[in-house]
Amino acid sequence: MANPIKAFFAGLRADTARAGSMMDGNKAFARGDYGGAWLYFSHAANAGVPEAAFNLGLMRMNGQGLPADDEQAARWFRQAAEQGVVEAQFNLAQMYDQGRGVPQDFVEATKWYRTGAEQGHSLSQWNLGVRYQEGRGVPKDRDEAAKWSRLATGK
């Protein structure tokens, strides 16, 4: 039988290492060391830190540390989005909406806008309302459009 105390401290060490990689990555990024930031964020993302995957998506989208690559950005955003990072959900929705790095797919874009909207992300709420207003990726529905637009604006 595994020793629960050893397991606890092993988990604590792993959490500390992930947090350290994020902090070091943020410091490297802030000083313009995008290559260093990429290494730290990659380590953290591969260890399961969703915010690190989001940062890698932004870096690939903007060409920081490596050349811009929308397909790779979408891959990192998806990893973070599936782990609940609302900004990654929004960015992935935008990529599907525009066909950047992924095939244009209004239904998939709507899915990710809805995921973010349901978590209270106002830009996702607004975009979901527009989709219902225009019937893009969902059937036109003025009531749903109004509901999501009101939520987005706080009215």
C-alpha positions as CSV (number, residue, x, y, z in Angstrom):
1,M,0.0,0.0,0.0
2,A,1.3,3.5,-0.9
3,N,2.4,5.8,1.9
4,P,-0.1,8.7,2.0
5,I,2.4,11.1,3.5
6,K,4.9,10.4,0.7
7,A,2.1,10.8,-1.8
8,F,1.1,14.1,-0.3
9,F,4.6,15.5,-0.4
10,A,5.2,14.2,-3.9
11,G,2.0,16.1,-5.0
12,L,3.1,19.2,-3.1
13,R,6.5,19.1,-4.8
14,A,4.8,18.8,-8.2
15,D,2.4,21.7,-7.5
16,T,5.4,23.8,-6.4
17,A,7.3,23.0,-9.6
18,R,4.3,23.9,-11.8
19,A,3.8,27.2,-9.9
20,G,7.5,27.9,-10.2
21,S,7.5,27.3,-13.9
22,M,4.6,29.7,-14.3
23,M,6.2,32.4,-12.2
24,D,9.5,32.0,-14.0
25,G,7.7,32.1,-17.4
26,N,5.9,35.3,-16.4
27,K,9.2,36.9,-15.4
28,A,10.9,35.9,-18.6
29,F,8.0,37.1,-20.7
30,A,8.0,40.5,-18.8
31,R,11.6,41.1,-19.6
32,G,11.1,40.1,-23.3
33,D,12.8,36.8,-23.0
34,Y,10.2,35.0,-25.1
35,G,12.4,31.9,-25.7
36,G,12.8,31.5,-21.9
37,A,9.2,32.1,-21.3
38,W,8.3,29.5,-23.9
39,L,10.4,26.9,-22.1
40,Y,8.9,27.6,-18.7
41,F,5.3,27.7,-20.0
42,S,5.9,24.5,-22.0
43,H,7.1,22.7,-18.9
44,A,4.1,24.0,-16.9
45,A,1.5,23.2,-19.7
46,N,2.9,19.7,-20.1
47,A,2.5,19.3,-16.3
48,G,-1.2,20.2,-16.6
49,V,-1.3,23.9,-15.9
50,P,-4.1,25.3,-18.1
51,E,-3.0,28.9,-17.8
52,A,0.4,28.0,-19.2
53,A,-1.3,26.4,-22.3
54,F,-3.2,29.6,-22.7
55,N,0.0,31.7,-22.6
56,L,1.6,29.4,-25.2
57,G,-1.5,29.9,-27.4
58,L,-1.1,33.6,-27.2
59,M,2.6,33.4,-27.9
60,R,2.1,31.2,-31.0
61,M,-0.7,33.5,-32.2
62,N,1.5,36.6,-31.8
63,G,4.8,35.1,-32.9
64,Q,6.6,35.5,-29.6
65,G,9.4,33.1,-29.0
66,L,8.5,31.1,-32.1
67,P,7.1,32.2,-35.5
68,A,3.4,32.9,-35.5
69,D,1.4,29.7,-36.2
70,D,-2.4,29.8,-35.9
71,E,-2.7,26.0,-36.0
72,Q,-0.4,25.7,-33.0
73,A,-2.1,28.6,-31.2
74,A,-5.5,26.8,-31.7
75,R,-4.0,23.6,-30.3
76,W,-2.8,25.3,-27.1
77,F,-6.0,27.3,-26.8
78,R,-8.0,24.1,-27.0
79,Q,-5.9,22.5,-24.3
80,A,-6.5,25.4,-22.0
81,A,-10.2,25.8,-23.0
82,E,-10.9,22.1,-22.2
83,Q,-9.5,22.8,-18.8
84,G,-11.8,25.7,-18.2
85,V,-9.7,28.8,-19.1
86,V,-12.5,31.2,-20.2
87,E,-10.2,33.4,-22.2
88,A,-8.9,30.4,-24.1
89,Q,-12.5,29.4,-24.8
90,F,-13.2,32.8,-26.2
91,N,-10.0,32.8,-28.4
92,L,-10.8,29.3,-29.7
93,A,-14.3,30.4,-30.6
94,Q,-12.9,33.4,-32.4
95,M,-10.5,31.2,-34.4
96,Y,-13.4,28.9,-35.4
97,D,-15.4,31.9,-36.3
98,Q,-12.7,33.3,-38.6
99,G,-11.2,30.0,-39.8
100,R,-7.8,30.9,-38.3
101,G,-5.7,27.8,-37.7
102,V,-8.8,25.6,-37.8
103,P,-11.5,25.1,-40.5
104,Q,-14.2,27.8,-40.2
105,D,-17.0,26.3,-38.3
106,F,-19.8,28.4,-36.9
107,V,-21.3,25.6,-34.8
108,E,-18.0,24.9,-33.1
109,A,-17.4,28.6,-32.6
110,T,-20.9,28.8,-31.0
111,K,-20.1,25.9,-28.7
112,W,-17.0,27.7,-27.3
113,Y,-18.8,31.1,-27.1
114,R,-21.6,29.3,-25.1
115,T,-19.0,27.6,-22.8
116,G,-17.5,31.0,-21.9
117,A,-20.8,32.8,-21.8
118,E,-22.1,30.3,-19.2
119,Q,-19.1,31.1,-17.0
120,G,-20.0,34.8,-17.1
121,H,-17.4,36.0,-19.8
122,S,-19.1,39.1,-21.2
123,L,-17.5,39.0,-24.6
124,S,-18.6,35.4,-25.1
125,Q,-22.1,36.4,-23.9
126,W,-22.2,39.3,-26.4
127,N,-20.9,37.1,-29.3
128,L,-23.4,34.4,-28.4
129,G,-26.2,36.9,-28.5
130,V,-25.1,38.1,-31.9
131,R,-25.0,34.5,-33.2
132,Y,-28.6,34.1,-32.1
133,Q,-29.6,37.4,-33.7
134,E,-28.0,36.4,-37.0
135,G,-28.6,32.7,-36.9
136,R,-24.9,31.8,-37.3
137,G,-24.2,28.4,-35.8
138,V,-27.6,28.3,-34.1
139,P,-31.2,28.9,-35.3
140,K,-32.3,32.6,-35.1
141,D,-33.9,33.3,-31.8
142,R,-34.5,36.9,-30.7
143,D,-35.3,35.9,-27.2
144,E,-32.0,34.1,-26.8
145,A,-30.2,37.0,-28.5
146,A,-31.8,39.5,-26.1
147,K,-31.0,37.3,-23.1
148,W,-27.3,37.0,-23.9
149,S,-26.9,40.6,-24.9
150,R,-28.5,41.7,-21.6
151,L,-26.2,39.5,-19.6
152,A,-23.2,40.8,-21.5
153,T,-24.1,44.4,-20.8
154,G,-25.3,43.8,-17.3
155,K,-28.7,45.2,-18.0
